[in-house]
CSV table of C-alpha atoms in Angstrom, one decimal:
chain,number,residue,atom,x,y,z
G,1,MET,CA,-57.6,67.8,-116.1
G,2,LYS,CA,-57.8,65.2,-113.1
G,3,ASP,CA,-59.9,62.3,-113.8
G,4,PHE,CA,-62.3,62.3,-110.5
G,5,TRP,CA,-64.1,59.1,-112.0
G,6,ILE,CA,-61.2,56.6,-111.5
G,7,GLU,CA,-62.3,54.1,-108.9
G,8,PRO,CA,-59.9,53.9,-105.9
G,9,GLN,CA,-57.9,50.7,-105.8
G,10,SER,CA,-58.6,48.0,-103.1
G,11,LYS,CA,-55.9,47.7,-100.4
G,12,ASN,CA,-53.8,44.8,-100.4
G,13,LEU,CA,-54.5,42.6,-97.2
G,14,ASN,CA,-51.4,41.9,-94.6
G,15,LYS,CA,-51.3,38.4,-94.8
G,16,LYS,CA,-48.5,37.9,-92.4
G,17,LYS,CA,-50.4,39.9,-89.8
G,18,ILE,CA,-53.4,37.9,-90.2
G,19,VAL,CA,-51.4,34.7,-89.8
G,20,ILE,CA,-49.8,36.1,-86.6
G,21,THR,CA,-53.1,37.3,-85.3
G,22,SER,CA,-54.6,33.8,-85.6
G,23,ILE,CA,-51.8,31.9,-84.3
G,24,ILE,CA,-52.1,34.1,-81.1
G,25,ALA,CA,-55.8,33.9,-80.8
G,26,ILE,CA,-55.5,30.1,-81.3
G,27,ILE,CA,-52.6,30.0,-78.3
G,28,VAL,CA,-55.0,32.1,-75.9
G,29,ILE,CA,-58.0,30.1,-76.6
G,30,THR,CA,-56.0,26.8,-76.2
G,31,LEU,CA,-54.5,28.2,-72.9
G,32,ILE,CA,-57.9,29.3,-71.6
G,33,SER,CA,-59.3,25.9,-72.4
G,34,VAL,CA,-56.4,24.0,-70.5
G,35,ILE,CA,-57.0,26.2,-67.5
G,36,LEU,CA,-60.5,25.7,-67.4
G,37,VAL,CA,-60.1,21.9,-67.6
G,38,TYR,CA,-57.5,21.9,-64.9
G,39,ILE,CA,-59.8,23.9,-62.6
G,40,ASN,CA,-62.8,21.8,-63.1
G,41,ASN,CA,-61.4,18.0,-63.8
G,42,ILE,CA,-59.6,16.5,-60.9
G,43,GLN,CA,-58.1,13.7,-62.9
G,44,PHE,CA,-56.5,16.1,-65.5
G,45,ARG,CA,-55.2,18.3,-62.5
G,46,GLU,CA,-53.6,15.5,-60.9
G,47,TRP,CA,-52.1,14.4,-64.1
G,48,ALA,CA,-50.6,17.7,-64.9
G,49,ASP,CA,-49.7,18.5,-61.3
G,50,LYS,CA,-47.5,15.2,-61.5
G,51,LYS,CA,-46.4,14.9,-65.1
G,52,VAL,CA,-46.3,18.8,-66.6
G,53,LEU,CA,-45.8,20.9,-63.4
G,54,ARG,CA,-43.7,18.8,-61.5
G,55,LYS,CA,-45.4,19.5,-58.2
G,56,GLU,CA,-44.6,15.8,-57.0
G,57,VAL,CA,-41.2,15.0,-55.3
G,58,LYS,CA,-40.0,11.9,-54.0
G,59,GLN,CA,-38.1,10.9,-50.9
G,60,ASP,CA,-34.0,10.3,-51.7
G,61,LYS,CA,-34.4,12.5,-54.8
G,62,LEU,CA,-33.9,16.1,-52.9
G,63,ALA,CA,-31.1,17.9,-51.3
G,64,VAL,CA,-30.4,16.3,-48.0
G,65,ILE,CA,-28.7,17.6,-44.6
G,66,GLU,CA,-27.0,14.7,-42.6
G,67,LEU,CA,-27.7,14.6,-38.9
G,68,LYS,CA,-25.8,12.7,-36.2
G,69,ASP,CA,-27.7,10.7,-33.8
G,70,GLU,CA,-25.7,11.6,-30.8
G,71,GLU,CA,-26.1,15.3,-31.3
G,72,ASN,CA,-29.9,15.2,-30.5
G,73,SER,CA,-30.3,18.0,-33.0
G,74,LYS,CA,-33.4,20.5,-33.0
G,75,VAL,CA,-34.4,21.7,-36.8
G,76,PHE,CA,-36.2,25.0,-37.7
G,77,ALA,CA,-36.8,26.6,-41.0
G,78,PHE,CA,-36.7,30.3,-41.2
G,79,GLU,CA,-36.8,32.6,-44.5
G,80,GLN,CA,-34.9,30.6,-47.2
G,81,TYR,CA,-32.9,28.7,-44.5
G,82,ILE,CA,-32.7,25.5,-42.5
G,83,GLY,CA,-31.3,25.9,-39.0
G,84,VAL,CA,-29.9,22.8,-37.0
G,85,LEU,CA,-29.0,23.4,-33.5
G,86,GLY,CA,-26.9,20.6,-31.7
G,87,LYS,CA,-24.1,21.0,-29.0
G,88,ASN,CA,-24.3,24.6,-28.8
G,89,GLU,CA,-23.8,25.1,-32.4
G,90,PHE,CA,-26.5,26.5,-34.7
G,91,ARG,CA,-25.6,25.5,-38.3
G,92,ILE,CA,-27.5,27.4,-41.2
G,93,TYR,CA,-28.1,25.7,-44.5
G,94,ASN,CA,-29.4,27.1,-47.7
G,95,SER,CA,-32.1,25.5,-49.9
G,96,THR,CA,-29.3,23.2,-51.7
G,97,ALA,CA,-28.3,21.7,-48.3
G,98,LYS,CA,-25.0,23.9,-48.2
G,99,GLU,CA,-23.8,25.0,-44.9
G,100,GLU,CA,-23.6,28.7,-44.9
G,101,LYS,CA,-23.0,30.0,-41.4
G,102,LYS,CA,-22.1,28.4,-38.0
G,103,LEU,CA,-23.3,30.4,-34.7
G,104,ASN,CA,-22.4,29.6,-31.2
G,105,VAL,CA,-25.7,29.4,-29.5
G,106,GLU,CA,-25.6,28.0,-26.0
G,107,ILE,CA,-29.2,26.6,-25.4
G,108,SER,CA,-30.3,22.9,-24.5
G,109,ASN,CA,-33.9,23.0,-24.8
G,110,PRO,CA,-34.7,25.5,-27.6
G,111,ILE,CA,-38.0,27.4,-28.6
G,112,PHE,CA,-37.9,29.2,-31.9
G,113,SER,CA,-40.1,32.2,-33.6
G,114,SER,CA,-39.5,33.6,-36.8
G,115,ASN,CA,-41.0,36.1,-39.1
G,116,GLY,CA,-39.3,37.2,-42.5
G,117,ARG,CA,-35.7,37.9,-41.7
G,118,TYR,CA,-35.9,37.6,-38.1
G,119,LEU,CA,-35.4,34.5,-35.9
G,120,THR,CA,-35.4,34.3,-31.9
G,121,ILE,CA,-34.1,30.9,-30.3
G,122,ALA,CA,-34.8,30.9,-26.5
G,123,ASP,CA,-34.2,28.3,-23.7
G,124,GLU,CA,-37.4,27.1,-22.7
G,125,ASN,CA,-37.8,27.1,-18.9
G,126,GLY,CA,-34.3,28.8,-18.8
G,127,SER,CA,-33.0,32.3,-19.1
G,128,LYS,CA,-31.0,32.6,-22.4
G,129,ILE,CA,-32.3,34.2,-25.6
G,130,TYR,CA,-30.7,35.0,-28.9
G,131,TYR,CA,-31.9,37.6,-31.7
G,132,ILE,CA,-31.0,36.6,-35.1
G,133,ALA,CA,-31.4,38.6,-38.5
G,134,ASP,CA,-30.0,37.7,-41.9
G,135,LYS,CA,-27.8,34.7,-40.2
G,136,ASN,CA,-26.1,37.1,-37.8
G,137,ILE,CA,-26.6,37.2,-34.1
G,138,LEU,CA,-27.7,40.9,-33.3
G,139,TRP,CA,-27.9,40.5,-29.5
G,140,GLU,CA,-28.2,37.9,-26.8
G,141,LYS,CA,-29.6,38.1,-23.1
G,142,ASP,CA,-30.1,36.4,-19.9
G,143,LEU,CA,-33.5,37.3,-18.6
G,144,GLU,CA,-35.1,36.9,-15.2
G,145,GLY,CA,-37.5,34.2,-14.7
G,146,ASN,CA,-38.1,30.9,-16.8
G,147,ILE,CA,-39.0,31.7,-20.5
G,148,VAL,CA,-42.4,30.1,-21.6
G,149,GLN,CA,-43.0,31.8,-25.1
G,150,VAL,CA,-41.1,34.1,-27.5
G,151,VAL,CA,-43.1,35.8,-30.6
G,152,VAL,CA,-41.1,38.0,-33.3
G,153,SER,CA,-43.2,40.3,-35.2
G,154,LYS,CA,-42.9,41.0,-38.9
G,155,ASN,CA,-41.1,44.3,-38.1
G,156,GLY,CA,-38.6,42.9,-35.5
G,157,TYR,CA,-40.3,43.5,-32.3
G,158,LEU,CA,-40.0,40.7,-29.7
G,159,ALA,CA,-42.3,39.8,-26.9
G,160,VAL,CA,-41.1,37.1,-24.2
G,161,SER,CA,-43.4,35.5,-21.7
G,162,CYS,CA,-41.6,34.6,-18.5
G,163,LEU,CA,-42.7,33.0,-15.2
G,164,ASP,CA,-41.0,34.2,-11.8
G,165,SER,CA,-40.2,32.1,-8.8
G,166,ALA,CA,-43.9,32.7,-7.5
G,167,HIS,CA,-45.4,31.4,-10.9
G,168,LYS,CA,-46.5,34.9,-11.9
G,169,THR,CA,-46.2,35.9,-15.3
G,170,ASN,CA,-44.5,39.0,-17.1
G,171,VAL,CA,-44.3,39.8,-20.5
G,172,LYS,CA,-41.2,41.7,-21.9
G,173,VAL,CA,-41.2,43.7,-25.3
G,174,PHE,CA,-37.9,44.5,-27.0
G,175,ASN,CA,-37.2,46.4,-30.1
G,176,GLU,CA,-34.8,45.0,-33.0
G,177,LYS,CA,-32.0,46.6,-31.2
G,178,GLY,CA,-32.4,44.5,-27.9
G,179,GLU,CA,-33.9,47.6,-26.0
G,180,LEU,CA,-36.3,46.7,-23.3
G,181,LEU,CA,-39.4,48.8,-24.2
G,182,PHE,CA,-41.6,47.7,-21.2
G,183,THR,CA,-42.5,44.8,-19.1
G,184,THR,CA,-46.4,43.9,-18.1
G,185,PHE,CA,-47.1,41.8,-15.0
G,186,ILE,CA,-49.9,39.4,-15.0
G,187,SER,CA,-50.8,38.1,-11.5
G,188,THR,CA,-54.1,36.6,-11.3
G,189,THR,CA,-54.5,34.7,-14.6
G,190,ARG,CA,-52.5,32.4,-16.5
G,191,VAL,CA,-50.9,33.5,-20.2
G,192,CYS,CA,-51.7,31.2,-23.0
G,193,ASP,CA,-50.6,33.2,-25.8
G,194,ILE,CA,-49.3,36.6,-26.9
G,195,SER,CA,-48.9,38.4,-30.5
G,196,ILE,CA,-47.6,41.4,-31.5
G,197,SER,CA,-49.2,43.6,-34.5
G,198,ASN,CA,-47.2,43.6,-37.8
G,199,ASP,CA,-46.8,47.6,-37.3
G,200,ASN,CA,-45.5,47.1,-33.7
G,201,LYS,CA,-48.4,49.2,-32.4
G,202,TYR,CA,-50.1,46.6,-30.3
G,203,LEU,CA,-49.2,43.7,-28.1
G,204,ALA,CA,-52.2,41.2,-27.4
G,205,ILE,CA,-52.3,38.8,-24.3
G,206,ALA,CA,-54.6,35.8,-24.2
G,207,GLN,CA,-55.4,34.8,-20.5
G,208,ILE,CA,-57.3,32.1,-18.7
G,209,ASP,CA,-58.4,31.9,-15.2
G,210,THR,CA,-59.3,28.4,-13.8
G,211,SER,CA,-59.4,29.2,-10.2
G,212,GLY,CA,-63.2,29.5,-10.0
G,213,ILE,CA,-66.1,27.2,-10.6
G,214,VAL,CA,-66.1,28.1,-14.4
G,215,ILE,CA,-63.2,28.9,-16.7
G,216,GLU,CA,-62.9,32.5,-17.3
G,217,SER,CA,-61.0,33.7,-20.8
G,218,LYS,CA,-59.8,37.1,-21.7
G,219,VAL,CA,-57.7,39.0,-24.2
G,220,GLU,CA,-55.9,42.2,-23.4
G,221,VAL,CA,-54.5,44.7,-26.1
G,222,ILE,CA,-51.6,47.1,-24.9
G,223,SER,CA,-50.7,50.0,-26.7
G,224,ILE,CA,-46.9,49.4,-27.2
G,225,GLU,CA,-46.4,53.2,-27.7
G,226,LYS,CA,-48.2,54.2,-24.4
G,227,ALA,CA,-46.5,51.3,-22.4
G,228,LYS,CA,-43.3,52.7,-23.0
G,229,THR,CA,-43.9,55.8,-20.7
G,230,MET,CA,-47.2,54.8,-19.1
G,231,PRO,CA,-47.4,51.1,-18.5
G,232,ASN,CA,-50.2,51.3,-16.1
G,233,ASP,CA,-52.4,53.3,-18.5
G,234,SER,CA,-51.4,51.5,-21.7
G,235,LYS,CA,-54.3,48.9,-21.9
G,236,ILE,CA,-56.7,50.0,-24.5
G,237,LEU,CA,-59.1,47.0,-24.9
G,238,VAL,CA,-60.2,44.0,-22.9
G,239,TYR,CA,-62.1,41.3,-24.9
G,240,LYS,CA,-64.1,38.7,-22.4
G,241,PHE,CA,-65.6,35.5,-23.6
G,242,GLU,CA,-68.4,33.2,-22.5
G,243,ASN,CA,-68.0,31.2,-19.3
G,244,ASN,CA,-66.1,27.9,-19.7
G,245,GLU,CA,-64.9,29.1,-23.3
G,246,LEU,CA,-61.2,27.8,-23.1
G,247,ILE,CA,-59.1,30.3,-25.5
G,248,THR,CA,-56.1,28.6,-26.8
G,249,ASN,CA,-54.3,31.1,-29.4
G,250,ILE,CA,-54.4,34.5,-30.7
G,251,GLN,CA,-52.8,35.9,-33.9
G,252,TYR,CA,-52.5,39.2,-35.3
G,253,GLN,CA,-52.7,38.9,-39.0
G,254,ASP,CA,-52.5,41.3,-42.0
G,255,LYS,CA,-54.3,44.7,-41.5
G,256,ASN,CA,-53.9,44.5,-37.6
G,257,ARG,CA,-56.6,41.8,-37.6
G,258,LEU,CA,-56.7,40.1,-34.2
G,259,ILE,CA,-58.0,36.5,-34.6
G,260,CYS,CA,-58.7,34.3,-31.6
G,261,MET,CA,-59.2,30.4,-31.2
G,262,SER,CA,-61.1,28.8,-28.5
G,263,LYS,CA,-62.0,25.1,-28.2
G,264,ASP,CA,-65.2,25.6,-30.1
G,265,ARG,CA,-64.8,28.5,-32.4
G,266,ILE,CA,-62.7,31.1,-34.3
G,267,ILE,CA,-63.4,34.9,-33.5
G,268,LYS,CA,-62.2,38.1,-35.0
G,269,LEU,CA,-61.8,40.6,-32.2
G,270,LEU,CA,-62.8,44.1,-33.6
G,271,GLU,CA,-61.5,47.4,-32.7
G,272,ASP,CA,-64.6,48.6,-31.1
G,273,GLY,CA,-64.4,46.0,-28.5
G,274,SER,CA,-66.9,43.7,-30.3
G,275,GLN,CA,-66.6,40.0,-31.6
G,276,GLU,CA,-67.3,38.5,-34.8
G,277,GLU,CA,-67.5,34.8,-35.3
G,278,ILE,CA,-65.3,33.2,-38.2
G,279,ASN,CA,-66.1,29.6,-37.5
G,280,SER,CA,-68.0,27.3,-35.1
G,281,ASN,CA,-67.3,23.9,-34.5
G,282,LYS,CA,-69.6,23.2,-31.7
G,283,GLU,CA,-72.0,20.9,-33.7
G,284,LYS,CA,-69.1,18.8,-35.4
G,285,LYS,CA,-65.8,17.5,-34.4
G,286,LEU,CA,-62.7,19.0,-36.4
G,287,ALA,CA,-59.3,17.1,-36.7
G,288,PHE,CA,-57.4,20.4,-36.9
G,289,LYS,CA,-57.8,23.9,-37.0
G,290,THR,CA,-55.4,26.9,-37.2
G,291,ILE,CA,-55.1,30.9,-37.2
G,292,GLU,CA,-51.4,31.2,-37.8
G,293,LEU,CA,-51.7,32.4,-41.6
G,294,ASN,CA,-51.5,35.8,-43.1
G,295,SER,CA,-55.0,36.6,-43.9
G,296,ASP,CA,-57.0,33.3,-43.3
G,297,VAL,CA,-57.9,30.5,-40.8
G,298,ALA,CA,-58.3,26.8,-41.9
G,299,VAL,CA,-60.1,23.9,-40.4
G,300,VAL,CA,-59.6,20.4,-41.3
G,301,GLU,CA,-62.6,17.7,-41.2
G,302,GLU,CA,-62.5,13.9,-41.8
G,303,LYS,CA,-65.0,12.8,-44.2
G,304,SER,CA,-65.6,9.0,-44.7
G,305,THR,CA,-65.4,7.8,-48.1
G,306,ASN,CA,-66.1,4.0,-47.3
G,307,LEU,CA,-65.9,1.7,-44.1
G,308,PHE,CA,-61.9,1.7,-44.0
G,309,SER,CA,-61.0,5.1,-45.1
G,310,ALA,CA,-61.6,8.9,-45.2
G,311,ASP,CA,-60.5,12.0,-46.8
G,312,SER,CA,-59.3,15.3,-45.3
G,313,PHE,CA,-61.6,18.3,-46.1
G,314,VAL,CA,-59.9,21.6,-45.7
G,315,THR,CA,-61.9,24.9,-45.5
G,316,ILE,CA,-59.9,27.8,-45.8
G,317,ILE,CA,-62.0,31.1,-44.7
G,318,ASN,CA,-60.6,34.7,-45.4
G,319,THR,CA,-60.8,36.6,-42.0
G,320,ASP,CA,-61.7,40.0,-44.0
G,321,ASN,CA,-64.6,38.9,-46.1
G,322,LYS,CA,-65.3,35.4,-45.0
G,323,SER,CA,-65.2,34.0,-48.3
G,324,GLN,CA,-64.3,30.2,-48.5
G,325,VAL,CA,-62.2,27.8,-50.5
G,326,ASN,CA,-62.0,24.3,-50.2
G,327,TYR,CA,-59.4,21.5,-50.7
G,328,THR,CA,-59.5,17.7,-50.3
G,329,ALA,CA,-56.7,15.5,-49.6
G,330,LYS,CA,-57.3,11.8,-50.1
G,331,PHE,CA,-56.0,10.4,-46.8
G,332,VAL,CA,-56.5,11.4,-43.1
G,333,THR,CA,-54.5,14.2,-42.0
G,334,LYS,CA,-52.0,13.3,-39.1
G,335,GLU,CA,-50.7,16.7,-38.3
G,336,ILE,CA,-50.8,20.3,-40.0
G,337,TYR,CA,-48.2,23.1,-40.1
G,338,THR,CA,-48.6,26.6,-41.4
G,339,TYR,CA,-46.6,29.7,-42.1
G,340,ASN,CA,-47.9,32.9,-44.0
G,341,ASN,CA,-50.0,31.5,-46.8
G,342,ILE,CA,-48.7,28.0,-46.9
G,343,ILE,CA,-50.7,25.0,-45.3
G,344,ALA,CA,-48.8,21.4,-45.0
G,345,LEU,CA,-51.0,18.5,-44.5
G,346,ASN,CA,-49.0,15.4,-42.9
G,347,LEU,CA,-51.0,12.4,-44.5
G,348,GLY,CA,-48.6,9.9,-43.2
G,349,ASN,CA,-46.3,8.9,-45.9
G,350,GLU,CA,-47.0,12.0,-47.9
G,351,ILE,CA,-47.1,15.6,-47.4
G,352,GLU,CA,-49.3,18.0,-49.3
G,353,PHE,CA,-48.4,21.8,-49.2
G,354,ILE,CA,-51.1,23.9,-50.2
G,355,ASN,CA,-51.8,27.7,-50.4
G,356,THR,CA,-54.5,29.8,-48.9
G,357,SER,CA,-56.1,29.7,-52.4
G,358,GLY,CA,-56.8,26.0,-52.1
G,359,TRP,CA,-54.1,25.0,-54.8
G,360,LEU,CA,-51.6,22.3,-54.5
G,361,ILE,CA,-48.0,23.7,-54.2
G,362,LYS,CA,-46.2,20.7,-53.8
G,363,ARG,CA,-46.5,17.0,-52.8
G,364,TYR,CA,-43.8,15.0,-51.1
G,365,MET,CA,-43.9,11.2,-51.4
G,366,ALA,CA,-42.2,9.3,-48.8
G,367,LYS,CA,-41.2,5.4,-48.1
G,368,GLN,CA,-42.0,5.8,-44.5
G,369,GLU,CA,-44.1,7.4,-41.8
G,370,ILE,CA,-43.3,11.0,-41.7
G,371,SER,CA,-43.2,12.3,-38.1
G,372,ASP,CA,-42.1,15.9,-38.2
G,373,ILE,CA,-41.4,18.8,-40.6
G,374,THR,CA,-40.1,22.3,-40.2
G,375,LEU,CA,-42.0,24.9,-42.7
G,376,SER,CA,-40.9,28.5,-43.9
G,377,GLY,CA,-42.3,30.7,-46.7
G,378,ASN,CA,-39.8,29.3,-49.1
G,379,LEU,CA,-38.9,25.6,-48.1
G,380,ALA,CA,-39.5,22.7,-45.8
G,381,GLY,CA,-37.5,20.4,-44.1
G,382,ILE,CA,-38.7,16.7,-43.8
G,383,ILE,CA,-37.2,15.6,-40.6
G,384,TYR,CA,-35.9,11.9,-40.1
G,385,ARG,CA,-33.8,10.5,-37.5
G,386,ASP,CA,-30.5,10.8,-39.5
G,387,LYS,CA,-31.4,13.3,-42.2
G,388,ILE,CA,-33.3,16.4,-43.2
G,389,GLU,CA,-34.7,16.4,-46.9
G,390,ILE,CA,-35.2,19.9,-48.3
G,391,VAL,CA,-38.6,20.8,-50.3
G,392,ASN,CA,-38.4,23.8,-52.2
G,393,LEU,CA,-41.6,25.5,-52.5
């Protein structure tokens, strides 16, 4: 008969499993501790950015594109390439400074617009325009009037603002195949900026009228679908602003958010025709501000640290929920450049590239004053008289 009174044997502990679990727990705790110190300790963060994460790069240590003085080249970054236009040739280089393609582009005074894989090059105050995708010219045109501005959308639509002989503005919209979808004429005001929504549904035109005693500003929104067949009945919204409010820029961001910048404030233009203020600088002087980002706006304010120096205090505001993040650079900002979710601060002898979450992406250190850069979502070109240095972001 089976003995039911035998005590059960104790299970043997799996020592290997315990050791592995303990090691993993220690690693996780250490990583969390390091991350918290990185976030909260500025000195440690600067050391880690430089020594561990290798975020600091120096002049003469990067891939270089050589420039010839006599060419008077124009430089523009798009997608993962640097384009150099000189003597009717547009040479395209990759991130290692290797030339990948050469295009014939007969333009003397270029203005550029890029978005993702699409790039447009137009002759400012001329008539010629080239439309490029993936390093290839898809189409080119000679337009009537003098080209003032070009804007390409994320999905490849192109808006071109032109002045005719009577100094009246017309805005033409093309699809990615180069087909003219419609032209809208502006006869009584001056067009200061244009923007196309990411889904190609809307064209926004910012206008100012300085003919009267006070400045009058407005933004008109046109339905692109309606304008194809009923151009006179395609206007769906008109936003008017306070007297003497001078608007300077408009930008369609993600989710078709239309953002407008004036001399004194940044406003979100809502679909019901109302306006929502994002930022106001009426009471303080800002060094720079920008709306040319995916989902945010940014303002830069100088704050004195002592009698002879000042920091650049950057405030980044999300245009959806108005949440804010801050970033402080230790020098006065000379110029800012933006693309998608990247902000580049030119601090004179260095450039700090930050993202819209307020974190440093890369710091470029130069031996001389930096006068100009070109920026895309993947890289930046630091432009000198005889060369371009490529910073991969």
